[in-house]
Amino acid sequence: IFVLGIGFFTLCFLMTSLGGQFSAKRLGDSPFTIRTEVMGALESRGVLRRMSDMLEMLMKRMDILARLENSTDFHKGDEARFPLDRFQPAAGLMERIQAIAQNVSDIAIKVDQILRNSLLNGKVVEGRRDQCEVPRDPKYPDCAGKVEWMRARWTSDPCYAFFGVDGTECSFLIYLSEVEWFCPPLPWRNRTEPLPSPPPLPRGQAAVRGDLSPLLELIGTGKESLSFMKKRIRHLGQQWLRAARRLQQKLKGRQQDQKHILIHIGFLTEESGDVFSPRVLKGGPLGEMVQWADILAALFLLGHSLKVTVSLKELQGHLGVPPGRGNCPLTSPLPFDLVYTDYHGLQQMKQHMGLSFKKYRCRVRVIDTFGTEPAYNHEEYATLRGYRTNWGYWNLQPAQFMTMFPHTPDNSFMGFVSEELNKTEKQFIKSNKVSSMAVVYGKEASIWKGKEKFLAILNKYMEIHGTVYYETQRPPEVPAFVKNHGLLPQHDFQQLLRKAKLFIGFGFPYEGPAPLEAIANGCVFLQARFNPPHSSLNHEFFRGKPTSREVSSQHPYAEDFIGKPHVWTVDYNNSEEFEAAIKTIMRTQVDPYLPYEYTCEGMLERIYAYIQHQDFCSASSPPLPPKAKSPAMQSSPSPLALSPNSTHLVWSRSARRDPRAWPPLDSLQVWLSQAQHSCTQTCRRHGLVCEPTFFRFLNNKEVFLQLSVTCDSTEYEMNHLYPAVAEKVGECYLQKEALLFSCAGSNAKYRRLCPCRDYRRGQVALCRDCL
C-alpha cells in the first residue's frame, strides 16, 4: 500500500506540475508570469530530485530489514518474533521501488531538458534571439560583474521582471544600461527619443501664507499623535501667523523658490512600531511630536508645497517605488526637492529606493533629537575606529542632521518653539506668582523613584505639585504630600507653570521642551549637575547613540545658553547646597524669558535660511590629495591673514570672495585650541561658534605656519580631530576625508585648528550676515 501510494503521488505531481508548466508558457505573458514559470521549473526539478532521493533511502531501509530478517538474533523470543511471511515479498518490493526511483530520476532529467529548451527557444528581446555579449568598455568597469550577479540573482526581486528582465543576457544588459548605469547603451537599441518623463511640477515663488487650516487637513487623522500635533498647531496658530508677517517685513520682498517637500515621520509608521501614539494620553514623551508639529507649521507658512506621510505605503507611492523588495531604482525622478524624515524613515527610504537612495540622499534632512557626530556618520571610519552604533554610519553631510538643541555645530540646529507672552501677560504672571509653589518635571512615575530625600527637603519650604499619569490610584512612587494633577492638557499645564515659582528636574528626561516652557512662564528651573558627566561610556540612556557628547546636567542648553537667575544647576548629592539653592530661588525675582531662537519668528528665520542656502547636492569639496607622497609640498597659498592682535587668523582682504559662500567668508576666524579642548569649546571661549563649513580653508600646512606652529612633518590621514598638531613631536596632520571635518572631539595629544564664526544675538545657528 505504501509503495502504491508513493507511485500514485508521483503520478499526480508530475501531471499537475508539467501540465501547469506547459500550459502557462504563452507568448505575451507579463514579466511576472515569466518569473512564476521559471521559479516553478526550479521548484519542480527540486521536488523530483527529493522524491528520487527519498525512494533511494527507502530501498536502503528495506535492504537493512531484509538483512535483519536473516540474522539469528532477530528470531529470539516469542514476544519479539515477526511473522516470516511478512518479509517474503521483500525482494519483489525492492525491485519495484528501484524501478520507480529510476523512473523518477529519468523524468527529472527530461523535465530539466524540456524546460531549458523552452526557455532558450521562447525568449525573444526586441525581435532578436539572446545573442548579446557583455561589452568590454573601460568606462564601465563593473558591467561584467553586474551581469554575472544578474544571472544568479535576477529572480530574487520581482522588480527586475517589472523592468523587463526575463533571464536572457540581452534583458540583463538593457536593464543595466537603461534602468541602472553600470553598462554602456546597446548600439542596436533605438534610443533616439528619450524615455517619457513626467512633466515637471509647477514651481513658483514661496509666498508667506496667512492661514494654517489647509495644513491641518494635510496632516490627516487616525492617530493620537497626529491629533496632538494638530492641537498644538491650532493653539499656537495666531503666534505663528504674527511671526510670519514679521519675517516677511524683515526680508523686504526677497524671493525664495517654492520647494516641493516630502515630510515622512518614520517613527509613527506601523512598520517602526509607532510606540508613541498609544502613549500620548499616558504620559509618554512628546518632545519629538512637539518638534514635528512646529516643523510642519514653519515649512507650510514659508509657502512651500508639502506632502505628509506616516505610513510606508504612502511613502512608496510618493517616491515611485517599483513593486518588489527594493533592489531597483525608482521608476521616475524623485519629485521632491527636499525630504524631511527621521532615522526610522531614513532606513525605510534606503530599503525601498535601491540605487536611487544614493543618488537622492543629498536632498534628505534627518530630524535627529540628540545629534550625529561626524566620527559616527562616516561608515568606514566608524567601523575601523569603534564608533559604529545602531544609528550612525550614513555617510551624509553632518549638517543634514537637524537637532532639537544646538548640541554640536556639526549638525544643523532645527529646534522647536515655546509660547511667547506679551508684556501684559508677563506682568500678570509676575504679580500672581506663588513663591512657595514647585512643579516637578516628570510625567512618568519611574522618574520619582528614589527621590524621597530631595522631595522631603523641598517639602519643608514649598508645596509640591506633580503631573504624573495614573489610571485608578496614585502611583506608589509619588509621596502623599505631593498634589498630583495627573496628565494635564497643554493649556492647563501652562496655567500651573504660571503660578509656580520653581520647576524642578530630577535628572530625566534629558533635554526636553518643558524646561523652556517653564522659564518662558516665569519659573526658575532647578536641575542636577552630573559628576562625572553622562555619556555613552557610562550611561545606558546614551549607549548606542551616535555621539560622544558629555552631558553635565539634565538640560545642557538651559545651563550653557540661559543660566542664572533662570536656571540653577547644583549638586543634588550635597543636601546643604540643594537646600541653599531652594532658599535663594524663593527670594529671587525673575521675569518670564524665552530665547529668540525658540520663538516662532526665530524658527521661521532659521528654516528660511537653511532652505535658501544649504545645498548638499552641489557642495564643493576641499582640495584633498590623499595619493600624494608629499602632501605638504602641494599646499596652496592660504587665503587667511593674521589678525591685528596676532592671536588668530581672519579672511584676507586681498583674497577672492565667493559671493555664494554661506556662511559669508568674512565671518571666519581661525583659532588654535588648547590640548584636550574640542573646537566647539574653543570657539565658545572666544564668544564664537564653530563652523564646520570653513574647515576646508584650514586644511593646509600654510595655516600652521601663519599661526607660528612648527611642522617637522605633515601627513594626510582620516581622523575626526584633524587638522591638528602634536606639538611635543612637531607633527602636523591634515584631514584626508571631508566628511570627517568635526567641531566635536578632543585629545590631550593634539591642538586642533578650529574654524569659528560670529552669530546673531539669540540665534546661534546663523551668523550676523547669514540671513
XYZ file of C-alpha atoms in Angstrom, residues 79-531:
453
model
C 7.333 -11.903 22.018
C 9.783 -10.329 19.566
C 9.230 -12.799 16.708
C 7.825 -11.271 13.497
C 5.832 -13.482 11.154
C 8.223 -14.538 8.449
C 5.615 -14.379 5.756
C 5.592 -10.542 6.073
C 9.053 -10.406 4.553
C 8.654 -12.987 1.830
C 7.977 -10.443 -0.942
C 10.859 -8.167 0.150
C 12.884 -8.881 -2.964
C 9.965 -8.009 -5.210
C 9.294 -4.804 -3.342
C 12.924 -3.830 -3.646
C 12.797 -4.283 -7.400
C 9.620 -2.199 -7.716
C 10.950 0.624 -5.550
C 14.198 0.645 -7.506
C 12.251 0.852 -10.780
C 10.117 3.745 -9.516
C 13.220 5.625 -8.306
C 14.871 5.138 -11.703
C 11.739 6.386 -13.482
C 11.530 9.495 -11.268
C 15.213 10.239 -11.892
C 14.728 9.853 -15.677
C 11.663 12.088 -15.598
C 13.562 14.765 -13.636
C 16.315 14.776 -16.284
C 13.776 15.001 -19.130
C 11.841 17.827 -17.386
C 15.092 19.715 -16.911
C 15.948 19.348 -20.610
C 12.458 20.373 -21.737
C 12.443 23.469 -19.537
C 15.922 24.512 -20.656
C 14.914 24.188 -24.309
C 11.654 26.078 -23.754
C 13.471 28.975 -22.096
C 16.101 29.132 -24.838
C 13.602 28.856 -27.687
C 10.838 31.048 -26.282
C 12.572 34.247 -25.163
C 12.926 36.982 -27.726
C 14.157 40.507 -26.970
C 13.356 43.290 -29.442
C 12.887 40.698 -32.189
C 16.377 39.249 -31.588
C 17.403 35.920 -30.125
C 19.555 36.009 -26.989
C 22.867 36.650 -28.688
C 24.065 39.628 -26.614
C 27.636 39.724 -25.409
C 28.872 41.607 -22.373
C 30.648 44.754 -23.691
C 34.223 45.420 -22.623
C 34.286 49.154 -22.037
C 36.835 50.667 -19.613
C 34.312 53.403 -18.843
C 32.038 50.731 -17.333
C 34.370 48.503 -15.292
C 31.567 46.991 -13.209
C 29.453 45.827 -16.143
C 30.675 42.227 -16.339
C 30.370 41.710 -12.593
C 26.846 43.117 -12.552
C 25.784 40.840 -15.435
C 27.183 37.866 -13.529
C 25.198 38.918 -10.467
C 22.023 39.260 -12.564
C 22.474 35.752 -13.978
C 22.474 34.297 -10.481
C 20.042 36.609 -8.716
C 17.612 38.217 -11.162
C 14.702 36.243 -9.702
C 15.488 37.403 -6.159
C 13.318 40.520 -6.542
C 10.179 40.935 -8.723
C 11.264 44.489 -9.512
C 13.726 43.165 -12.132
C 10.886 41.465 -14.017
C 8.880 44.691 -13.665
C 11.601 46.416 -15.706
C 11.571 43.647 -18.347
C 14.324 41.314 -17.171
C 13.488 37.760 -18.266
C 16.669 35.770 -17.687
C 18.350 36.485 -21.041
C 21.690 38.220 -21.486
C 20.033 40.921 -23.587
C 17.499 41.739 -20.865
C 20.312 41.969 -18.304
C 22.254 44.417 -20.470
C 19.182 46.507 -21.306
C 18.353 46.810 -17.615
C 21.951 47.575 -16.546
C 22.344 50.252 -19.229
C 18.912 51.895 -19.261
C 17.488 51.460 -15.761
C 20.755 51.324 -13.853
C 24.003 52.743 -15.189
C 26.624 50.011 -14.911
C 26.805 49.063 -18.623
C 27.099 51.123 -21.841
C 23.989 51.653 -24.027
C 23.448 48.859 -26.554
C 24.049 50.126 -30.107
C 21.161 48.177 -31.615
C 18.669 49.722 -29.187
C 16.926 52.614 -30.946
C 17.141 55.290 -28.237
C 16.913 58.375 -30.415
C 13.883 59.535 -28.441
C 14.339 59.856 -24.675
C 12.094 57.919 -22.350
C 8.949 59.837 -21.499
C 9.281 61.504 -18.120
C 6.582 63.093 -16.022
C 6.161 66.817 -16.595
C 7.995 68.936 -14.019
C 5.904 70.062 -11.119
C 4.810 73.706 -11.331
C 7.254 75.906 -9.482
C 6.583 79.413 -8.319
C 7.721 81.768 -5.626
C 7.231 80.779 -1.999
C 4.778 83.298 -0.630
C 4.246 83.502 3.140
C 0.848 82.030 3.937
C -1.752 83.564 6.219
C -3.933 80.534 7.028
C -2.993 77.250 8.720
C -6.302 75.442 8.063
C -5.089 73.655 4.895
C -2.130 72.282 6.845
C -4.444 70.677 9.417
C -6.257 68.854 6.590
C -2.931 67.833 5.075
C -1.722 66.175 8.300
C -4.628 63.741 8.325
C -6.253 61.720 11.102
C -6.299 58.266 12.647
C -3.535 58.529 15.241
C -3.419 60.160 18.666
C -0.016 61.566 17.766
C -1.458 63.359 14.722
C -4.302 64.734 16.840
C -1.771 66.026 19.365
C 0.229 67.801 16.649
C -2.875 69.397 15.154
C -3.990 70.671 18.564
C -0.568 72.201 19.097
C -0.625 73.945 15.708
C -4.109 75.332 16.435
C -3.040 76.514 19.904
C -0.038 78.419 18.542
C -1.778 79.448 15.312
C -2.041 83.196 15.915
C 1.508 83.318 17.254
C 2.757 81.613 14.077
C 0.849 83.972 11.794
C 2.143 87.112 13.543
C 5.708 85.774 13.337
C 5.329 85.018 9.619
C 4.222 88.587 8.922
C 7.192 89.991 10.871
C 9.636 87.797 8.942
C 8.057 88.890 5.673
C 8.718 92.513 6.604
C 12.285 91.704 7.629
C 13.028 90.024 4.281
C 11.884 93.178 2.439
C 10.440 91.413 -0.553
C 13.273 88.939 -1.118
C 12.038 85.987 -3.145
C 12.500 82.283 -2.487
C 11.655 79.443 -4.874
C 8.826 77.256 -3.722
C 10.157 73.812 -2.839
C 8.296 70.534 -3.192
C 8.860 68.885 0.184
C 8.022 65.390 1.420
C 7.654 65.049 5.186
C 7.812 61.395 6.235
C 7.550 60.865 10.004
C 9.060 57.400 10.193
C 8.672 56.747 13.919
C 4.871 56.994 13.532
C 4.662 54.236 10.892
C 3.304 50.834 11.839
C 6.471 49.201 10.459
C 8.612 51.024 13.042
C 6.235 50.060 15.869
C 4.664 53.513 16.401
C 5.318 53.305 20.129
C 4.491 56.983 20.599
C 0.828 57.183 19.539
C -0.545 54.789 22.215
C 1.421 56.687 24.912
C 0.309 60.210 24.023
C -2.500 60.034 26.581
C -0.461 58.068 29.143
C 2.453 60.368 29.888
C 4.712 59.250 27.069
C 7.430 61.537 25.688
C 6.023 64.278 23.485
C 9.219 66.168 22.594
C 9.542 64.628 19.117
C 5.903 65.344 18.276
C 6.238 68.926 19.543
C 9.182 69.408 17.182
C 7.483 67.794 14.178
C 4.353 69.907 14.668
C 6.484 73.057 14.667
C 8.453 71.943 11.590
C 5.207 71.355 9.696
C 3.886 74.775 10.674
C 7.109 76.586 9.719
C 7.520 74.905 6.312
C 3.879 75.492 5.449
C 3.880 79.170 6.465
C 7.048 79.803 4.441
C 4.979 78.916 1.378
C 6.337 75.535 0.329
C 4.352 72.659 -1.201
C 4.115 69.795 1.307
C 3.217 66.106 1.278
C 2.925 64.426 4.702
C 3.173 60.653 5.219
C 3.046 58.451 8.302
C 2.799 55.095 6.506
C 5.215 53.057 4.421
C 2.641 52.518 1.685
C 2.160 56.265 1.217
C 5.934 56.765 1.183
C 6.366 54.189 -1.587
C 3.608 55.808 -3.622
C 5.068 59.312 -3.348
C 8.590 58.142 -4.199
C 7.619 55.978 -7.182
C 8.989 52.705 -5.772
C 8.684 49.753 -8.218
C 6.949 46.590 -6.955
C 9.306 44.211 -5.229
C 11.770 44.192 -2.371
C 13.518 47.498 -3.003
C 16.573 46.492 -5.055
C 15.700 48.539 -8.147
C 15.865 52.312 -8.672
C 12.766 54.492 -8.630
C 10.543 54.363 -11.703
C 10.893 58.125 -12.296
C 12.984 61.059 -10.998
C 12.332 61.996 -7.373
C 9.563 64.628 -7.462
C 10.698 66.348 -4.236
C 13.383 68.968 -3.718
C 13.665 68.118 -0.013
C 12.670 65.198 2.184
C 12.354 65.714 5.948
C 12.364 62.450 7.878
C 13.879 60.767 10.944
C 16.196 57.790 11.413
C 13.323 55.308 11.011
C 12.218 56.993 7.794
C 15.794 57.133 6.532
C 16.091 53.361 6.951
C 12.774 52.829 5.158
C 13.856 55.053 2.261
C 17.143 53.213 1.833
C 15.374 49.857 1.936
C 12.891 50.748 -0.828
C 14.719 53.178 -3.128
C 17.518 50.879 -4.342
C 20.326 52.745 -6.092
C 18.186 55.884 -6.158
C 18.808 56.379 -2.445
C 22.473 57.115 -3.051
C 21.557 59.455 -5.890
C 18.994 61.477 -3.930
C 20.211 61.266 -0.337
C 21.668 64.779 -0.611
C 18.057 66.049 -0.543
C 17.300 64.392 2.794
C 17.116 66.270 6.103
C 17.122 63.999 9.157
C 15.355 65.230 12.308
C 17.714 63.839 14.917
C 16.948 64.626 18.562
C 20.394 64.083 20.058
C 22.619 64.660 17.029
C 25.078 62.588 14.979
C 28.754 63.451 15.111
C 30.984 63.003 12.015
C 33.013 60.171 13.588
C 29.799 58.102 13.811
C 28.442 59.214 10.432
C 31.361 58.016 8.260
C 30.745 54.288 7.821
C 34.304 53.119 7.111
C 35.841 55.272 9.842
C 33.170 54.341 12.399
C 33.750 50.645 11.689
C 37.541 50.858 11.886
C 37.705 53.080 14.980
C 34.892 51.611 17.070
C 32.361 54.426 16.545
C 29.757 52.244 14.869
C 26.380 52.302 16.671
C 22.768 51.371 15.977
C 22.081 54.737 14.364
C 25.033 56.432 12.604
C 27.184 55.460 9.564
C 25.003 57.006 6.818
C 27.792 58.970 5.078
C 25.592 62.065 4.867
C 26.905 65.579 5.207
C 26.785 66.095 9.009
C 24.739 69.286 8.561
C 21.931 67.168 7.058
C 21.161 66.004 10.609
C 18.913 68.553 12.344
C 18.740 68.607 16.136
C 16.349 69.748 18.839
C 19.036 71.798 20.626
C 22.381 73.175 19.363
C 24.359 70.193 20.690
C 27.176 70.303 18.172
C 27.664 72.789 15.326
C 28.471 69.828 13.085
C 24.713 69.333 12.776
C 22.107 71.916 11.845
C 20.060 73.241 14.744
C 16.361 72.830 13.903
C 14.751 73.422 17.317
C 11.075 73.954 18.150
C 9.034 76.802 19.655
C 7.626 77.765 23.031
C 4.667 80.051 23.583
C 5.689 83.705 23.636
C 3.989 86.105 26.076
C 3.181 89.775 25.531
C 4.003 92.481 28.071
C 0.566 92.346 29.715
C 0.752 88.573 30.193
C 4.264 88.819 31.616
C 3.209 91.448 34.132
C 0.184 89.411 35.179
C 2.373 86.340 35.751
C 4.867 88.272 37.886
C 2.130 89.648 40.118
C 0.452 86.246 40.603
C 3.438 84.037 41.311
C 3.242 81.828 44.407
C 6.764 81.855 45.823
C 6.200 78.642 47.791
C 4.901 76.528 44.887
C 7.009 73.995 42.956
C 6.190 71.742 39.993
C 8.201 68.557 39.395
C 9.416 67.817 35.842
C 8.302 64.259 35.041
C 5.036 62.659 33.908
C 6.137 59.058 34.455
C 6.115 57.551 37.940
C 9.540 55.931 37.449
C 11.161 59.392 37.432
C 10.085 59.898 41.059
C 11.526 56.626 42.291
C 14.369 57.082 44.803
C 13.860 60.861 45.079
C 12.305 60.832 48.574
C 15.280 62.657 50.114
C 15.081 65.641 47.733
C 11.304 65.783 47.946
C 11.419 65.823 51.773
C 13.803 68.814 51.762
C 11.730 70.617 49.128
C 8.531 69.920 51.067
C 9.920 71.890 54.050
C 9.733 75.084 52.010
C 7.307 74.577 49.134
C 4.036 72.998 48.150
C 4.894 70.332 45.578
C 2.758 69.663 42.511
C 3.077 66.814 40.018
C 1.564 65.851 36.667
C 2.078 62.079 36.809
C -0.143 59.810 34.774
C -2.264 57.298 36.703
C -5.261 55.151 35.796
C -7.038 54.265 39.031
C -4.926 55.323 42.014
C -1.902 57.392 42.965
C 1.371 55.767 41.848
C 3.302 54.482 44.878
C 6.425 56.409 43.809
C 4.651 59.751 44.339
C 4.568 60.717 48.070
C 1.253 61.560 49.711
C 2.263 65.200 50.354
C 2.555 65.833 46.583
C -0.529 67.302 44.922
C -0.708 65.229 41.747
C -2.883 66.634 38.957
C -2.471 63.690 36.611
C -1.794 64.387 32.947
C -2.873 67.915 32.047
C -3.791 69.375 28.664
C -1.234 71.866 27.383
C -3.300 74.923 28.348
C -3.860 73.680 31.930
C -0.181 72.807 32.296
C 0.712 76.347 31.191
C -1.594 77.777 33.853
C 0.087 75.619 36.508
C 3.521 76.892 35.449
C 2.341 80.496 35.536
C 1.534 80.167 39.226
C 4.599 78.141 40.265
C 7.878 79.653 41.370
C 10.048 76.591 40.795
C 10.217 73.909 38.119
C 12.497 71.125 39.354
C 14.080 68.266 37.428
C 15.400 65.013 38.891
C 17.808 64.085 36.078
C 15.407 62.660 33.497
C 14.064 63.153 30.818
C 17.062 64.698 29.084
C 16.777 67.874 27.033
C 13.027 68.088 26.614
C 10.949 71.172 25.766
C 9.273 71.510 29.203
C 12.088 73.477 30.969
C 11.974 76.149 28.252
C 8.198 76.384 28.632
C 8.600 76.769 32.403
C 11.239 79.517 32.055
C 9.036 81.268 29.471
C 6.249 81.263 32.090
C 8.384 82.855 34.791
C 9.606 79.734 36.638
C 13.126 79.139 37.855
C 14.424 75.790 36.607
C 16.448 73.783 39.151
C 18.373 70.756 37.872
C 21.056 68.308 38.965
C 24.712 68.551 37.999
C 26.140 65.239 36.794
C 29.559 64.340 38.127
